């Protein structure tokens, strides 16, 4: 089995370092184009392009694949899982409430949508103090070294990719991806609900899980960055899920 981890924004694959040490077996943390790495020639950063890229990357990996997504990585994971054209042994995501048909973008994402304003917000973030840029992550449990490294990786290309993702998902991701997300997926799924994640909504997340026939695992007190949980609760939830699969 290969565990494949997909990060969100404004992050890099460093997000998964500690969790990967806690889970057994082979694993790989993919790095989204433009997030600490260059963009391929002709790559236009939209949710459709990233979803197609993820599907293609997964086809290159020896299976069976257990796919895990966080934040925008979770939304891309759900897109791949609901289309069903890439063989997966399983999938697991957080922020499943964002996949709800009635979801309204949270304040930070909504502020990025207007032309000019979004550019200014991200320019200030990447050109200001690295310590300030990393503060939110550190305050939410991310290790200082990982938070600083991810903040340092935020350049103009990453800003452009962040804006491309959000602006291609108006009013939300389900507006265009929801049609394929109304029935259970062909592979087993797990929805992780971190109770301290202000991006997510537990009720909406549970409804998404029910529509997709997925199980639910609650991470009490978990933040948006639950993968840095020193108690091992998140790793145990994933391990229990994987152990239950054929």
Short mmCIF file of C-alpha atoms in Angstrom, two decimals:
data_model
loop_
_atom_site.label_atom_id
_atom_site.label_comp_id
_atom_site.label_asym_id
_atom_site.label_seq_id
_atom_site.Cartn_x
_atom_site.Cartn_y
_atom_site.Cartn_z
CA UNK A 1 0.00 0.00 0.00
CA UNK A 2 1.16 3.54 -0.68
CA UNK A 3 -0.11 6.45 1.37
CA UNK A 4 -0.28 9.61 -0.74
CA UNK A 5 -0.64 12.96 1.03
CA UNK A 6 -1.79 16.20 -0.63
CA UNK A 7 -1.31 19.57 1.09
CA UNK A 8 -3.38 22.74 0.87
CA UNK A 9 -2.70 26.50 0.73
CA UNK A 10 -0.52 28.38 1.50
CA UNK A 11 1.50 25.26 2.24
CA UNK A 12 4.00 22.78 0.83
CA UNK A 13 4.55 19.05 1.26
CA UNK A 14 6.52 19.80 4.45
CA UNK A 15 3.11 19.88 6.12
CA UNK A 16 3.07 16.07 6.27
CA UNK A 17 6.52 15.35 7.70
CA UNK A 18 5.52 14.54 11.28
CA UNK A 19 2.40 12.56 10.39
CA UNK A 20 4.27 10.45 7.86
CA UNK A 21 6.68 9.44 10.62
CA UNK A 22 3.73 8.25 12.70
CA UNK A 23 2.11 6.02 10.08
CA UNK A 24 3.53 2.75 8.88
CA UNK A 25 4.19 1.72 5.31
CA UNK A 26 5.33 3.52 2.20
CA UNK A 27 4.19 7.08 1.76
CA UNK A 28 4.73 10.08 -0.49
CA UNK A 29 3.79 13.73 -0.02
CA UNK A 30 2.99 15.37 -3.33
CA UNK A 31 3.91 19.01 -3.90
CA UNK A 32 1.30 20.99 -5.80
CA UNK A 33 2.75 22.86 -8.80
CA UNK A 34 3.63 26.43 -7.85
CA UNK A 35 3.75 25.70 -4.12
CA UNK A 36 7.47 25.71 -3.43
CA UNK A 37 8.18 24.27 -6.87
CA UNK A 38 7.98 25.68 -10.38
CA UNK A 39 4.91 25.55 -12.60
CA UNK A 40 5.02 23.24 -15.64
CA UNK A 41 4.98 25.01 -18.98
CA UNK A 42 1.46 26.10 -19.86
CA UNK A 43 0.05 25.23 -16.43
CA UNK A 44 -2.88 27.53 -15.65
CA UNK A 45 -3.63 27.38 -11.91
CA UNK A 46 -7.33 26.55 -11.59
CA UNK A 47 -9.08 23.87 -9.61
CA UNK A 48 -9.70 21.90 -12.81
CA UNK A 49 -6.03 21.96 -13.77
CA UNK A 50 -4.92 20.89 -10.31
CA UNK A 51 -7.47 18.08 -10.18
CA UNK A 52 -6.26 16.79 -13.56
CA UNK A 53 -2.65 17.09 -12.38
CA UNK A 54 -3.40 15.10 -9.21
CA UNK A 55 -5.14 12.36 -11.17
CA UNK A 56 -2.16 12.07 -13.50
CA UNK A 57 0.33 11.95 -10.61
CA UNK A 58 -1.65 9.20 -8.91
CA UNK A 59 -1.62 7.11 -12.08
CA UNK A 60 2.20 7.12 -11.88
CA UNK A 61 2.25 5.62 -8.38
CA UNK A 62 2.20 1.90 -7.72
CA UNK A 63 -1.01 1.02 -5.92
CA UNK A 64 -3.05 0.27 -4.01
CA UNK A 65 -3.26 3.95 -3.01
CA UNK A 66 -4.61 5.40 0.22
CA UNK A 67 -5.10 9.08 -0.63
CA UNK A 68 -5.16 11.74 2.13
CA UNK A 69 -5.96 15.40 1.45
CA UNK A 70 -5.92 18.56 3.58
CA UNK A 71 -7.52 21.94 2.85
CA UNK A 72 -7.40 22.46 -0.94
CA UNK A 73 -5.70 19.08 -1.12
CA UNK A 74 -8.86 17.65 0.46
CA UNK A 75 -11.06 19.26 -2.18
CA UNK A 76 -8.85 17.90 -4.96
CA UNK A 77 -8.91 14.48 -3.31
CA UNK A 78 -12.71 14.57 -3.21
CA UNK A 79 -12.81 15.50 -6.87
CA UNK A 80 -10.64 12.50 -7.79
CA UNK A 81 -12.60 10.17 -5.51
CA UNK A 82 -16.01 11.26 -6.77
CA UNK A 83 -15.05 11.01 -10.45
CA UNK A 84 -13.84 7.47 -9.83
CA UNK A 85 -11.54 7.28 -12.86
CA UNK A 86 -8.36 6.80 -10.78
CA UNK A 87 -8.14 3.51 -8.84
CA UNK A 88 -7.92 4.17 -5.09
CA UNK A 89 -7.95 1.74 -2.21
CA UNK A 90 -9.28 4.55 -0.02
CA UNK A 91 -9.44 8.29 0.50
CA UNK A 92 -9.46 10.51 3.59
CA UNK A 93 -10.06 14.25 3.87
CA UNK A 94 -10.62 17.08 6.31
CA UNK A 95 -12.79 20.20 5.71
CA UNK A 96 -15.47 18.10 4.02
CA UNK A 97 -17.94 20.82 4.96
CA UNK A 98 -16.35 23.01 2.27
CA UNK A 99 -17.67 20.50 -0.29
CA UNK A 100 -21.24 21.26 0.80
CA UNK A 101 -23.45 22.74 -1.97
CA UNK A 102 -24.37 25.68 0.28
CA UNK A 103 -20.86 26.47 1.50
CA UNK A 104 -19.84 30.14 1.69
CA UNK A 105 -16.11 30.83 1.53
CA UNK A 106 -14.53 31.75 4.86
CA UNK A 107 -13.43 35.35 5.42
CA UNK A 108 -9.80 34.99 4.30
CA UNK A 109 -10.73 33.18 1.09
CA UNK A 110 -13.57 35.60 0.34
CA UNK A 111 -11.18 38.54 0.70
CA UNK A 112 -8.95 37.07 -2.02
CA UNK A 113 -11.68 36.88 -4.66
CA UNK A 114 -11.86 40.55 -5.77
CA UNK A 115 -9.30 41.48 -8.43
CA UNK A 116 -6.60 43.68 -6.98
CA UNK A 117 -7.58 43.16 -3.35
CA UNK A 118 -6.50 39.52 -3.34
CA UNK A 119 -3.19 40.39 -4.96
CA UNK A 120 -2.55 43.08 -2.35
CA UNK A 121 -3.36 40.77 0.58
CA UNK A 122 -0.99 38.07 -0.60
CA UNK A 123 1.72 40.58 -1.56
CA UNK A 124 1.67 41.94 1.97
CA UNK A 125 1.83 38.42 3.37
CA UNK A 126 4.82 37.30 1.35
CA UNK A 127 6.82 40.54 1.53
CA UNK A 128 6.26 41.18 5.24
CA UNK A 129 7.87 39.54 8.21
CA UNK A 130 8.36 35.79 7.79
CA UNK A 131 7.70 35.39 11.51
CA UNK A 132 4.33 37.14 11.16
CA UNK A 133 3.40 35.05 8.13
CA UNK A 134 4.11 31.87 10.07
CA UNK A 135 2.31 32.95 13.25
CA UNK A 136 -1.12 31.56 12.34
CA UNK A 137 0.34 28.15 11.59
CA UNK A 138 2.47 28.10 14.74
CA UNK A 139 -0.47 29.21 16.89
CA UNK A 140 -2.48 26.33 15.40
CA UNK A 141 0.10 23.73 16.31
CA UNK A 142 2.45 23.61 13.32
CA UNK A 143 6.08 23.15 14.31
CA UNK A 144 8.07 26.37 14.12
CA UNK A 145 10.53 24.94 11.61
CA UNK A 146 7.80 23.72 9.23
CA UNK A 147 5.79 26.94 9.54
CA UNK A 148 8.80 29.13 8.80
CA UNK A 149 9.83 26.96 5.85
CA UNK A 150 6.36 27.09 4.32
CA UNK A 151 6.11 30.84 4.87
CA UNK A 152 9.50 31.30 3.19
CA UNK A 153 8.30 29.26 0.19
CA UNK A 154 5.44 31.72 -0.41
CA UNK A 155 6.53 33.65 -3.50
CA UNK A 156 4.71 35.45 -6.31
CA UNK A 157 4.07 32.17 -8.11
CA UNK A 158 2.39 30.65 -5.05
CA UNK A 159 0.26 33.78 -4.63
CA UNK A 160 -0.86 33.51 -8.25
CA UNK A 161 -1.74 29.84 -7.77
CA UNK A 162 -3.71 30.51 -4.57
CA UNK A 163 -5.75 33.18 -6.33
CA UNK A 164 -6.29 30.91 -9.32
CA UNK A 165 -7.68 28.15 -7.15
CA UNK A 166 -10.13 30.29 -5.21
CA UNK A 167 -11.26 32.36 -8.19
CA UNK A 168 -12.03 29.19 -10.14
CA UNK A 169 -14.32 28.05 -7.32
CA UNK A 170 -17.04 30.70 -7.21
CA UNK A 171 -19.43 30.56 -5.44
CA UNK A 172 -17.92 27.29 -4.17
CA UNK A 173 -16.39 24.03 -5.42
CA UNK A 174 -19.71 22.21 -5.48
CA UNK A 175 -21.12 24.64 -8.03
CA UNK A 176 -19.27 22.66 -10.70
CA UNK A 177 -18.07 19.52 -8.89
CA UNK A 178 -21.19 18.73 -6.92
CA UNK A 179 -22.98 16.77 -9.63
CA UNK A 180 -20.60 13.82 -9.25
CA UNK A 181 -20.67 14.06 -5.43
CA UNK A 182 -24.22 12.98 -4.66
CA UNK A 183 -23.74 9.21 -4.33
CA UNK A 184 -21.24 6.93 -2.54
CA UNK A 185 -17.77 6.77 -4.03
CA UNK A 186 -16.39 3.59 -5.55
CA UNK A 187 -13.63 3.46 -2.92
CA UNK A 188 -14.09 3.69 0.87
CA UNK A 189 -13.71 7.16 2.35
CA UNK A 190 -13.02 8.76 5.71
CA UNK A 191 -14.00 12.28 6.73
CA UNK A 192 -11.85 13.70 9.50
CA UNK A 193 -13.56 16.34 11.63
CA UNK A 194 -11.16 18.44 13.70
CA UNK A 195 -13.43 20.15 16.19
CA UNK A 196 -11.20 23.22 16.48
CA UNK A 197 -10.96 23.85 12.72
CA UNK A 198 -12.70 27.15 11.98
CA UNK A 199 -12.62 26.45 8.23
CA UNK A 200 -14.88 23.42 8.60
CA UNK A 201 -18.44 22.89 9.79
CA UNK A 202 -19.20 19.60 11.52
CA UNK A 203 -22.82 19.38 10.40
CA UNK A 204 -21.96 20.07 6.78
CA UNK A 205 -18.98 17.69 6.95
CA UNK A 206 -21.18 14.88 8.25
CA UNK A 207 -23.70 15.53 5.48
CA UNK A 208 -20.92 15.32 2.89
CA UNK A 209 -19.75 12.05 4.43
CA UNK A 210 -23.27 10.64 4.33
CA UNK A 211 -23.74 11.56 0.66
CA UNK A 212 -20.44 9.91 -0.26
CA UNK A 213 -20.91 6.85 1.94
CA UNK A 214 -17.83 7.73 3.98
CA UNK A 215 -17.02 7.04 7.60
CA UNK A 216 -16.42 9.85 10.08
CA UNK A 217 -13.63 10.22 12.63
CA UNK A 218 -13.78 13.12 15.07
CA UNK A 219 -10.49 14.65 16.26
CA UNK A 220 -11.44 16.35 19.56
CA UNK A 221 -9.73 19.71 19.90
CA UNK A 222 -7.93 19.26 16.58
CA UNK A 223 -7.10 22.45 14.70
CA UNK A 224 -6.89 23.10 10.97
CA UNK A 225 -3.41 21.60 11.28
CA UNK A 226 -4.46 18.39 13.00
CA UNK A 227 -1.57 16.49 11.37
CA UNK A 228 0.77 18.04 13.96
CA UNK A 229 -1.14 16.46 16.86
CA UNK A 230 1.52 15.23 19.32
CA UNK A 231 -0.92 12.76 20.93
CA UNK A 232 -1.08 10.64 17.78
CA UNK A 233 -4.89 10.79 17.67
CA UNK A 234 -4.98 11.69 13.99
CA UNK A 235 -2.46 9.02 13.02
CA UNK A 236 -4.43 6.45 15.00
CA UNK A 237 -7.69 7.42 13.28
CA UNK A 238 -6.09 6.93 9.88
CA UNK A 239 -4.40 3.70 10.91
CA UNK A 240 -7.67 2.27 12.23
CA UNK A 241 -9.42 3.18 8.98
CA UNK A 242 -6.72 1.63 6.81
CA UNK A 243 -6.59 -1.52 8.96
CA UNK A 244 -10.32 -2.06 8.39
CA UNK A 245 -9.96 -2.14 4.61
CA UNK A 246 -9.48 -5.24 2.46
#
